[in-house]
Amino acid sequence: MAGDRPEGGEVPLLYSEGNVAARVALEREVRGWSTTELAERVTRAGVKMNQTAVWRIENATPRRRINLDEALAFSRVFELPLEELMSPPLEGLDIASRRLVQEAVEAFYETRDARDRLHHAVVAIADHIKAHPDSSRAIHEQCLRLMGDERDARTLSGDIEEGGHY
């Protein structure tokens, strides 16, 4: 209906290829990737792309169109939900700030994954000790040998005795 349109007659777009193009450029710059490196990553994610296509998406007038497979590949490569990739970049953050946030987010997920791995390993050792009680002392000694730091080895041994890291 004509009454539903803002002045000027255009329907505002919440998401658009322009947003995706701007986010592609921003996310690539935040990660310090060249257009060639991004194209290679997209290709490895399953959608053949070359450096020229990335440049045309980011800079050409008119911009190169982005198909759904490409949008999904960009989403996968940048590890962003598709909806986030389609959203306009947030205002007020410069590239340096975005890089710091990106580094913190990556470190957060790496730490979470490492904690999960540690928990599963500790549970497996605790289960092993329950099944083989004679191995308890040797396992604790091996922790000390491998870790070299008595306080850390005691912490790990305590987690094992409690049956988990969490």
CSV table of N, CA and C in Angstrom, one decimal:
chain,number,residue,atom,x,y,z
A,1,MET,N,0.8,-1.2,0.0
A,1,MET,CA,0.0,0.0,0.0
A,1,MET,C,0.9,1.2,0.0
A,2,ALA,N,0.4,2.2,-0.7
A,2,ALA,CA,1.2,3.4,-0.8
A,2,ALA,C,1.4,4.1,0.5
A,3,GLY,N,0.4,4.0,1.4
A,3,GLY,CA,0.5,4.7,2.7
A,3,GLY,C,1.5,4.0,3.6
A,4,ASP,N,2.0,2.8,3.3
A,4,ASP,CA,2.9,2.1,4.1
A,4,ASP,C,4.4,2.5,3.8
A,5,ARG,N,4.6,3.3,2.7
A,5,ARG,CA,5.9,3.6,2.3
A,5,ARG,C,6.3,4.9,2.9
A,6,PRO,N,7.6,5.0,3.3
A,6,PRO,CA,8.1,6.3,3.8
A,6,PRO,C,8.2,7.4,2.7
A,7,GLU,N,8.4,8.6,3.0
A,7,GLU,CA,8.6,9.7,2.0
A,7,GLU,C,9.6,9.2,1.0
A,8,GLY,N,9.4,9.6,-0.2
A,8,GLY,CA,10.4,9.2,-1.3
A,8,GLY,C,10.0,7.9,-1.9
A,9,GLY,N,9.0,7.2,-1.3
A,9,GLY,CA,8.4,6.0,-2.0
A,9,GLY,C,9.2,4.7,-1.9
A,10,GLU,N,10.4,4.7,-1.3
A,10,GLU,CA,11.2,3.5,-1.2
A,10,GLU,C,10.9,2.7,0.1
A,11,VAL,N,10.9,1.4,0.0
A,11,VAL,CA,10.7,0.6,1.2
A,11,VAL,C,12.0,0.4,1.8
A,12,PRO,N,12.2,0.7,3.1
A,12,PRO,CA,13.5,0.5,3.7
A,12,PRO,C,13.8,-1.0,3.9
A,13,LEU,N,15.0,-1.3,3.7
A,13,LEU,CA,15.5,-2.7,3.8
A,13,LEU,C,16.2,-2.9,5.1
A,14,LEU,N,15.8,-3.8,5.9
A,14,LEU,CA,16.5,-4.1,7.2
A,14,LEU,C,17.8,-4.8,6.9
A,15,TYR,N,17.8,-5.7,5.9
A,15,TYR,CA,19.0,-6.4,5.5
A,15,TYR,C,19.1,-6.2,4.0
A,16,SER,N,20.4,-6.2,3.5
A,16,SER,CA,20.6,-6.0,2.1
A,16,SER,C,21.9,-6.5,1.7
A,17,GLU,N,22.1,-6.7,0.4
A,17,GLU,CA,23.4,-7.1,-0.1
A,17,GLU,C,24.4,-6.0,0.2
A,18,GLY,N,24.0,-4.8,0.3
A,18,GLY,CA,24.9,-3.7,0.6
A,18,GLY,C,25.5,-3.9,2.0
A,19,ASN,N,24.6,-4.4,3.0
A,19,ASN,CA,25.1,-4.7,4.3
A,19,ASN,C,26.1,-5.8,4.3
A,20,VAL,N,25.8,-6.9,3.5
A,20,VAL,CA,26.7,-8.0,3.4
A,20,VAL,C,28.0,-7.6,2.8
A,21,ALA,N,27.9,-6.8,1.8
A,21,ALA,CA,29.2,-6.3,1.2
A,21,ALA,C,30.0,-5.5,2.1
A,22,ALA,N,29.4,-4.6,2.9
A,22,ALA,CA,30.1,-3.8,3.9
A,22,ALA,C,30.7,-4.7,5.0
A,23,ARG,N,29.9,-5.7,5.4
A,23,ARG,CA,30.4,-6.6,6.5
A,23,ARG,C,31.5,-7.5,5.9
A,24,VAL,N,31.4,-7.9,4.7
A,24,VAL,CA,32.5,-8.7,4.1
A,24,VAL,C,33.8,-7.9,4.2
A,25,ALA,N,33.7,-6.7,3.7
A,25,ALA,CA,35.0,-5.8,3.7
A,25,ALA,C,35.5,-5.6,5.1
A,26,LEU,N,34.6,-5.3,6.1
A,26,LEU,CA,34.9,-5.1,7.4
A,26,LEU,C,35.5,-6.3,8.1
A,27,GLU,N,34.8,-7.5,8.0
A,27,GLU,CA,35.3,-8.7,8.6
A,27,GLU,C,36.6,-9.1,8.1
A,28,ARG,N,36.8,-8.9,6.8
A,28,ARG,CA,38.1,-9.3,6.1
A,28,ARG,C,39.2,-8.4,6.7
A,29,GLU,N,38.9,-7.1,6.8
A,29,GLU,CA,40.0,-6.2,7.3
A,29,GLU,C,40.3,-6.4,8.8
A,30,VAL,N,39.2,-6.7,9.6
A,30,VAL,CA,39.5,-7.0,11.0
A,30,VAL,C,40.4,-8.2,11.2
A,31,ARG,N,40.3,-9.2,10.3
A,31,ARG,CA,41.1,-10.4,10.4
A,31,ARG,C,42.5,-10.2,9.7
A,32,GLY,N,42.7,-9.1,9.0
A,32,GLY,CA,43.9,-8.8,8.3
A,32,GLY,C,44.1,-9.6,7.1
A,33,TRP,N,43.0,-10.1,6.5
A,33,TRP,CA,43.1,-10.9,5.3
A,33,TRP,C,43.1,-10.1,4.0
A,34,SER,N,43.8,-10.5,3.1
A,34,SER,CA,43.7,-9.9,1.7
A,34,SER,C,42.5,-10.4,1.0
A,35,THR,N,42.1,-9.7,-0.1
A,35,THR,CA,41.0,-10.2,-0.9
A,35,THR,C,41.3,-11.6,-1.4
A,36,THR,N,42.6,-11.9,-1.7
A,36,THR,CA,43.0,-13.2,-2.2
A,36,THR,C,42.8,-14.2,-1.2
A,37,GLU,N,43.2,-13.9,0.1
A,37,GLU,CA,43.1,-14.9,1.1
A,37,GLU,C,41.6,-15.2,1.4
A,38,LEU,N,40.8,-14.2,1.4
A,38,LEU,CA,39.3,-14.4,1.7
A,38,LEU,C,38.8,-15.3,0.6
A,39,ALA,N,39.1,-15.0,-0.7
A,39,ALA,CA,38.6,-15.8,-1.8
A,39,ALA,C,39.0,-17.3,-1.6
A,40,GLU,N,40.3,-17.5,-1.2
A,40,GLU,CA,40.7,-18.9,-1.0
A,40,GLU,C,40.0,-19.6,0.1
A,41,ARG,N,39.7,-18.8,1.2
A,41,ARG,CA,38.9,-19.4,2.3
A,41,ARG,C,37.5,-19.7,1.9
A,42,VAL,N,36.9,-18.9,1.1
A,42,VAL,CA,35.5,-19.1,0.6
A,42,VAL,C,35.5,-20.3,-0.3
A,43,THR,N,36.5,-20.4,-1.1
A,43,THR,CA,36.6,-21.6,-2.0
A,43,THR,C,36.8,-22.9,-1.2
A,44,ARG,N,37.6,-22.8,-0.1
A,44,ARG,CA,37.8,-24.0,0.7
A,44,ARG,C,36.5,-24.3,1.5
A,45,ALA,N,35.6,-23.3,1.7
A,45,ALA,CA,34.4,-23.5,2.3
A,45,ALA,C,33.3,-24.1,1.4
A,46,GLY,N,33.7,-24.3,0.1
A,46,GLY,CA,32.8,-25.0,-0.8
A,46,GLY,C,32.2,-24.1,-1.9
A,47,VAL,N,32.6,-22.8,-2.0
A,47,VAL,CA,32.0,-22.0,-3.0
A,47,VAL,C,33.2,-21.3,-3.8
A,48,LYS,N,33.4,-21.7,-5.0
A,48,LYS,CA,34.5,-21.2,-5.8
A,48,LYS,C,34.4,-19.7,-6.0
A,49,MET,N,35.5,-19.0,-5.6
A,49,MET,CA,35.5,-17.5,-5.7
A,49,MET,C,37.0,-17.1,-5.9
A,50,ASN,N,37.1,-16.0,-6.6
A,50,ASN,CA,38.5,-15.5,-6.8
A,50,ASN,C,38.6,-14.1,-6.2
A,51,GLN,N,39.8,-13.6,-6.2
A,51,GLN,CA,40.1,-12.3,-5.6
A,51,GLN,C,39.3,-11.2,-6.3
A,52,THR,N,39.1,-11.2,-7.6
A,52,THR,CA,38.4,-10.2,-8.3
A,52,THR,C,36.9,-10.1,-7.8
A,53,ALA,N,36.3,-11.3,-7.6
A,53,ALA,CA,34.9,-11.3,-7.1
A,53,ALA,C,34.8,-10.7,-5.8
A,54,VAL,N,35.7,-10.9,-4.9
A,54,VAL,CA,35.7,-10.3,-3.5
A,54,VAL,C,35.8,-8.8,-3.7
A,55,TRP,N,36.8,-8.3,-4.5
A,55,TRP,CA,37.0,-6.9,-4.7
A,55,TRP,C,35.7,-6.3,-5.3
A,56,ARG,N,35.1,-6.9,-6.3
A,56,ARG,CA,33.8,-6.4,-6.9
A,56,ARG,C,32.7,-6.4,-5.9
A,57,ILE,N,32.6,-7.3,-5.0
A,57,ILE,CA,31.6,-7.3,-3.9
A,57,ILE,C,31.8,-6.1,-3.0
A,58,GLU,N,33.0,-5.9,-2.7
A,58,GLU,CA,33.3,-4.8,-1.7
A,58,GLU,C,33.3,-3.4,-2.3
A,59,ASN,N,33.8,-3.3,-3.6
A,59,ASN,CA,34.1,-2.0,-4.1
A,59,ASN,C,33.4,-1.6,-5.4
A,60,ALA,N,33.0,-2.5,-6.3
A,60,ALA,CA,32.5,-2.1,-7.6
A,60,ALA,C,31.3,-1.3,-7.6
A,61,THR,N,31.1,-0.5,-8.6
A,61,THR,CA,29.8,0.2,-8.8
A,61,THR,C,29.3,-0.2,-10.2
A,62,PRO,N,28.2,-0.8,-10.2
A,62,PRO,CA,27.4,-1.4,-9.1
A,62,PRO,C,28.1,-2.6,-8.5
A,63,ARG,N,27.8,-2.9,-7.3
A,63,ARG,CA,28.4,-4.0,-6.6
A,63,ARG,C,28.1,-5.3,-7.3
A,64,ARG,N,29.0,-6.3,-7.1
A,64,ARG,CA,28.7,-7.6,-7.6
A,64,ARG,C,27.7,-8.2,-6.7
A,65,ARG,N,26.7,-8.9,-7.3
A,65,ARG,CA,25.6,-9.5,-6.5
A,65,ARG,C,26.2,-10.7,-5.7
A,66,ILE,N,25.6,-11.0,-4.6
A,66,ILE,CA,26.0,-12.1,-3.7
A,66,ILE,C,24.9,-13.1,-3.7
A,67,ASN,N,25.2,-14.4,-4.1
A,67,ASN,CA,24.1,-15.4,-4.1
A,67,ASN,C,24.1,-16.0,-2.7
A,68,LEU,N,23.1,-16.8,-2.5
A,68,LEU,CA,22.9,-17.4,-1.2
A,68,LEU,C,24.0,-18.4,-0.8
A,69,ASP,N,24.5,-19.2,-1.7
A,69,ASP,CA,25.7,-20.0,-1.4
A,69,ASP,C,26.9,-19.2,-1.0
A,70,GLU,N,27.1,-18.1,-1.6
A,70,GLU,CA,28.3,-17.2,-1.3
A,70,GLU,C,28.0,-16.6,0.1
A,71,ALA,N,26.8,-16.2,0.4
A,71,ALA,CA,26.5,-15.6,1.7
A,71,ALA,C,26.7,-16.6,2.8
A,72,LEU,N,26.3,-17.8,2.6
A,72,LEU,CA,26.5,-18.9,3.5
A,72,LEU,C,28.0,-19.2,3.7
A,73,ALA,N,28.7,-19.2,2.6
A,73,ALA,CA,30.2,-19.4,2.7
A,73,ALA,C,30.9,-18.3,3.5
A,74,PHE,N,30.5,-17.1,3.3
A,74,PHE,CA,31.1,-15.9,4.0
A,74,PHE,C,30.7,-16.1,5.5
A,75,SER,N,29.5,-16.5,5.8
A,75,SER,CA,29.0,-16.7,7.2
A,75,SER,C,29.9,-17.7,7.8
A,76,ARG,N,30.1,-18.8,7.1
A,76,ARG,CA,31.0,-19.9,7.7
A,76,ARG,C,32.4,-19.5,7.9
A,77,VAL,N,33.0,-18.8,6.9
A,77,VAL,CA,34.4,-18.4,6.9
A,77,VAL,C,34.6,-17.4,8.1
A,78,PHE,N,33.7,-16.5,8.3
A,78,PHE,CA,33.8,-15.5,9.3
A,78,PHE,C,33.3,-16.0,10.7
A,79,GLU,N,32.7,-17.2,10.7
A,79,GLU,CA,32.1,-17.7,11.9
A,79,GLU,C,31.1,-16.8,12.5
A,80,LEU,N,30.2,-16.3,11.6
A,80,LEU,CA,29.1,-15.4,12.0
A,80,LEU,C,27.8,-16.0,11.6
A,81,PRO,N,26.7,-15.8,12.4
A,81,PRO,CA,25.4,-16.2,11.9
A,81,PRO,C,25.1,-15.4,10.7
A,82,LEU,N,24.3,-16.0,9.8
A,82,LEU,CA,24.0,-15.3,8.5
A,82,LEU,C,23.2,-14.0,8.8
A,83,GLU,N,22.4,-14.0,9.8
A,83,GLU,CA,21.6,-12.8,10.2
A,83,GLU,C,22.6,-11.7,10.6
A,84,GLU,N,23.7,-12.0,11.3
A,84,GLU,CA,24.7,-11.0,11.7
A,84,GLU,C,25.4,-10.5,10.5
A,85,LEU,N,25.8,-11.4,9.6
A,85,LEU,CA,26.5,-11.0,8.4
A,85,LEU,C,25.6,-10.0,7.6
A,86,MET,N,24.3,-10.2,7.6
A,86,MET,CA,23.4,-9.4,6.8
A,86,MET,C,23.1,-8.0,7.5
A,87,SER,N,23.5,-7.9,8.8
A,87,SER,CA,23.2,-6.7,9.6
A,87,SER,C,24.2,-5.6,9.3
A,88,PRO,N,23.8,-4.4,9.3
A,88,PRO,CA,24.8,-3.3,9.1
A,88,PRO,C,25.8,-3.3,10.2
A,89,PRO,N,27.1,-2.9,9.8
A,89,PRO,CA,28.1,-2.9,10.8
A,89,PRO,C,27.8,-1.9,11.9
A,90,LEU,N,28.2,-2.3,13.2
A,90,LEU,CA,27.9,-1.4,14.3
A,90,LEU,C,28.7,-0.1,14.2
A,91,GLU,N,28.1,1.0,14.5
A,91,GLU,CA,28.8,2.3,14.5
A,91,GLU,C,29.6,2.4,15.8
A,92,GLY,N,30.7,3.2,15.7
A,92,GLY,CA,31.4,3.6,16.9
A,92,GLY,C,32.6,2.7,17.2
A,93,LEU,N,32.8,1.6,16.4
A,93,LEU,CA,34.0,0.8,16.6
A,93,LEU,C,34.9,0.9,15.4
A,94,ASP,N,36.2,1.3,15.7
A,94,ASP,CA,37.1,1.4,14.7
A,94,ASP,C,37.8,0.0,14.4
A,95,ILE,N,38.6,-0.1,13.4
A,95,ILE,CA,39.2,-1.4,13.0
A,95,ILE,C,40.0,-2.0,14.2
A,96,ALA,N,40.8,-1.2,14.9
A,96,ALA,CA,41.6,-1.7,16.0
A,96,ALA,C,40.7,-2.2,17.1
A,97,SER,N,39.6,-1.6,17.4
A,97,SER,CA,38.7,-2.1,18.5
A,97,SER,C,38.1,-3.4,18.0
A,98,ARG,N,37.7,-3.4,16.8
A,98,ARG,CA,37.0,-4.7,16.3
A,98,ARG,C,38.0,-5.8,16.3
A,99,ARG,N,39.3,-5.6,16.0
A,99,ARG,CA,40.3,-6.6,16.1
A,99,ARG,C,40.5,-7.1,17.5
A,100,LEU,N,40.5,-6.2,18.4
A,100,LEU,CA,40.7,-6.6,19.8
A,100,LEU,C,39.5,-7.4,20.3
A,101,VAL,N,38.3,-7.0,19.9
A,101,VAL,CA,37.1,-7.8,20.3
A,101,VAL,C,37.1,-9.2,19.6
A,102,GLN,N,37.5,-9.2,18.3
A,102,GLN,CA,37.6,-10.5,17.6
A,102,GLN,C,38.6,-11.4,18.3
A,103,GLU,N,39.8,-10.9,18.7
A,103,GLU,CA,40.8,-11.7,19.4
A,103,GLU,C,40.2,-12.2,20.7
A,104,ALA,N,39.5,-11.3,21.5
A,104,ALA,CA,38.9,-11.8,22.7
A,104,ALA,C,37.9,-12.9,22.5
A,105,VAL,N,37.0,-12.7,21.5
A,105,VAL,CA,36.0,-13.7,21.2
A,105,VAL,C,36.7,-15.1,20.9
A,106,GLU,N,37.7,-15.0,20.0
A,106,GLU,CA,38.4,-16.2,19.6
A,106,GLU,C,39.0,-16.9,20.8
A,107,ALA,N,39.7,-16.1,21.7
A,107,ALA,CA,40.3,-16.6,22.9
A,107,ALA,C,39.3,-17.2,23.8
A,108,PHE,N,38.1,-16.6,23.9
A,108,PHE,CA,37.0,-17.1,24.8
A,108,PHE,C,36.6,-18.5,24.3
A,109,TYR,N,36.4,-18.7,23.0
A,109,TYR,CA,35.9,-20.0,22.5
A,109,TYR,C,37.0,-21.0,22.6
A,110,GLU,N,38.3,-20.6,22.4
A,110,GLU,CA,39.4,-21.6,22.6
A,110,GLU,C,39.5,-22.0,24.0
A,111,THR,N,39.4,-21.1,24.9
A,111,THR,CA,39.4,-21.4,26.4
A,111,THR,C,38.3,-22.3,26.8
A,112,ARG,N,37.1,-22.0,26.3
A,112,ARG,CA,35.9,-22.8,26.6
A,112,ARG,C,36.1,-24.2,26.1
A,113,ASP,N,36.6,-24.4,24.9
A,113,ASP,CA,36.9,-25.7,24.3
A,113,ASP,C,37.9,-26.4,25.1
A,114,ALA,N,39.0,-25.7,25.5
A,114,ALA,CA,40.1,-26.3,26.3
A,114,ALA,C,39.5,-26.8,27.6
A,115,ARG,N,38.7,-26.0,28.3
A,115,ARG,CA,38.1,-26.4,29.6
A,115,ARG,C,37.3,-27.7,29.4
A,116,ASP,N,36.5,-27.7,28.3
A,116,ASP,CA,35.7,-28.9,28.0
A,116,ASP,C,36.6,-30.1,27.8
A,117,ARG,N,37.6,-30.0,27.0
A,117,ARG,CA,38.6,-31.1,26.8
A,117,ARG,C,39.2,-31.5,28.1
A,118,LEU,N,39.6,-30.6,28.9
A,118,LEU,CA,40.2,-30.9,30.2
A,118,LEU,C,39.2,-31.7,31.1
A,119,HIS,N,38.0,-31.2,31.1
A,119,HIS,CA,36.9,-31.9,32.0
A,119,HIS,C,36.8,-33.3,31.5
A,120,HIS,N,36.7,-33.5,30.2
A,120,HIS,CA,36.5,-34.9,29.7
A,120,HIS,C,37.7,-35.8,30.0
A,121,ALA,N,38.9,-35.2,29.9
A,121,ALA,CA,40.1,-36.0,30.2
A,121,ALA,C,40.1,-36.4,31.7
A,122,VAL,N,39.8,-35.4,32.5
A,122,VAL,CA,39.8,-35.6,34.0
A,122,VAL,C,38.7,-36.7,34.4
A,123,VAL,N,37.6,-36.6,33.8
A,123,VAL,CA,36.5,-37.6,34.0
A,123,VAL,C,37.0,-39.0,33.6
A,124,ALA,N,37.7,-39.1,32.4
A,124,ALA,CA,38.2,-40.4,31.9
A,124,ALA,C,39.2,-40.9,32.9
A,125,ILE,N,40.1,-40.1,33.4
A,125,ILE,CA,41.1,-40.6,34.3
A,125,ILE,C,40.5,-41.0,35.6
A,126,ALA,N,39.5,-40.2,36.1
A,126,ALA,CA,38.8,-40.6,37.4
A,126,ALA,C,38.1,-42.0,37.2
A,127,ASP,N,37.5,-42.2,36.1
A,127,ASP,CA,36.8,-43.4,35.8
A,127,ASP,C,37.8,-44.6,35.7
A,128,HIS,N,39.0,-44.3,35.1
A,128,HIS,CA,40.1,-45.3,35.0
A,128,HIS,C,40.5,-45.7,36.4
A,129,ILE,N,40.7,-44.7,37.3
A,129,ILE,CA,41.2,-45.0,38.7
A,129,ILE,C,40.1,-45.8,39.4
A,130,LYS,N,38.9,-45.5,39.2
A,130,LYS,CA,37.8,-46.3,39.9
A,130,LYS,C,37.9,-47.7,39.4
A,131,ALA,N,38.2,-47.9,38.2
A,131,ALA,CA,38.3,-49.3,37.6
A,131,ALA,C,39.6,-50.0,38.0
A,132,HIS,N,40.6,-49.2,38.2
A,132,HIS,CA,42.0,-49.7,38.5
A,132,HIS,C,42.6,-48.9,39.7
A,133,PRO,N,42.1,-49.1,40.9
A,133,PRO,CA,42.5,-48.3,42.0
A,133,PRO,C,44.0,-48.3,42.3
A,134,ASP,N,44.7,-49.4,41.9
A,134,ASP,CA,46.2,-49.5,42.1
A,134,ASP,C,46.9,-48.4,41.2
A,135,SER,N,46.3,-47.9,40.2
A,135,SER,CA,47.0,-46.9,39.3
A,135,SER,C,47.0,-45.5,39.8
A,136,SER,N,46.2,-45.2,40.9
A,136,SER,CA,46.1,-43.9,41.4
A,136,SER,C,47.4,-43.1,41.7
A,137,ARG,N,48.2,-43.7,42.4
A,137,ARG,CA,49.5,-43.1,42.8
A,137,ARG,C,50.3,-42.8,41.6
A,138,ALA,N,50.5,-43.8,40.7
A,138,ALA,CA,51.3,-43.6,39.5
A,138,ALA,C,50.7,-42.5,38.6
A,139,ILE,N,49.4,-42.4,38.5
A,139,ILE,CA,48.8,-41.4,37.7
A,139,ILE,C,49.1,-40.0,38.3
A,140,HIS,N,49.0,-39.8,39.6
A,140,HIS,CA,49.3,-38.6,40.2
A,140,HIS,C,50.8,-38.2,40.0
A,141,GLU,N,51.7,-39.2,40.1
A,141,GLU,CA,53.1,-39.0,39.9
A,141,GLU,C,53.4,-38.5,38.5
A,142,GLN,N,52.7,-39.2,37.5
A,142,GLN,CA,52.8,-38.8,36.1
A,142,GLN,C,52.4,-37.4,35.9
A,143,CYS,N,51.3,-37.0,36.5
A,143,CYS,CA,50.9,-35.6,36.4
A,143,CYS,C,52.0,-34.6,36.8
A,144,LEU,N,52.6,-34.9,38.0
A,144,LEU,CA,53.7,-34.1,38.4
A,144,LEU,C,54.9,-34.1,37.5
A,145,ARG,N,55.2,-35.2,36.9
A,145,ARG,CA,56.3,-35.3,36.0
A,145,ARG,C,56.1,-34.5,34.7
A,146,LEU,N,54.9,-34.6,34.2
A,146,LEU,CA,54.6,-33.9,33.0
A,146,LEU,C,54.4,-32.4,33.2
A,147,MET,N,53.8,-32.1,34.3
A,147,MET,CA,53.5,-30.6,34.5
A,147,MET,C,54.7,-29.9,35.1
A,148,GLY,N,55.5,-30.6,35.9
A,148,GLY,CA,56.7,-29.9,36.4
A,148,GLY,C,56.5,-28.9,37.6
A,149,ASP,N,55.3,-28.5,37.7
A,149,ASP,CA,54.9,-27.5,38.8
A,149,ASP,C,54.0,-28.3,39.8
A,150,GLU,N,54.5,-28.4,41.0
A,150,GLU,CA,53.8,-29.2,42.0
A,150,GLU,C,52.4,-28.6,42.3
A,151,ARG,N,52.3,-27.3,42.4
A,151,ARG,CA,51.0,-26.7,42.7
A,151,ARG,C,50.0,-27.0,41.6
A,152,ASP,N,50.4,-26.9,40.3
A,152,ASP,CA,49.5,-27.2,39.2
A,152,ASP,C,49.1,-28.7,39.2
A,153,ALA,N,50.1,-29.5,39.5
A,153,ALA,CA,49.9,-31.0,39.5
A,153,ALA,C,48.9,-31.4,40.6
A,154,ARG,N,49.0,-30.7,41.8
A,154,ARG,CA,48.1,-30.9,42.8
A,154,ARG,C,46.7,-30.5,42.5
A,155,THR,N,46.6,-29.4,41.7
A,155,THR,CA,45.3,-28.9,41.3
A,155,THR,C,44.6,-29.9,40.4
A,156,LEU,N,45.4,-30.4,39.4
A,156,LEU,CA,44.9,-31.4,38.5
A,156,LEU,C,44.5,-32.7,39.2
A,157,SER,N,45.4,-33.1,40.1
A,157,SER,CA,45.1,-34.3,40.9
A,157,SER,C,43.8,-34.2,41.7
A,158,GLY,N,43.6,-33.0,42.2
A,158,GLY,CA,42.4,-32.7,43.0
A,158,GLY,C,41.2,-32.8,42.1
A,159,ASP,N,41.3,-32.2,40.9
A,159,ASP,CA,40.2,-32.4,39.9
A,159,ASP,C,39.9,-33.9,39.6
A,160,ILE,N,40.9,-34.6,39.5
A,160,ILE,CA,40.8,-36.1,39.2
A,160,ILE,C,40.1,-36.7,40.4
A,161,GLU,N,40.5,-36.4,41.6
A,161,GLU,CA,39.9,-37.0,42.8
A,161,GLU,C,38.4,-36.6,42.9
A,162,GLU,N,38.1,-35.4,42.5
A,162,GLU,CA,36.7,-35.0,42.6
A,162,GLU,C,35.9,-35.5,41.4
A,163,GLY,N,36.5,-36.0,40.4
A,163,GLY,CA,35.8,-36.6,39.3
A,163,GLY,C,35.4,-35.7,38.2
A,164,GLY,N,36.0,-34.5,38.2
A,164,GLY,CA,35.7,-33.6,37.1
A,164,GLY,C,36.4,-32.2,37.3
A,165,HIS,N,36.5,-31.5,36.2
A,165,HIS,CA,37.1,-30.2,36.3
A,165,HIS,C,36.2,-29.1,36.7
A,166,TYR,N,34.9,-29.2,36.3
A,166,TYR,CA,33.9,-28.1,36.6
A,166,TYR,C,33.5,-28.1,38.0
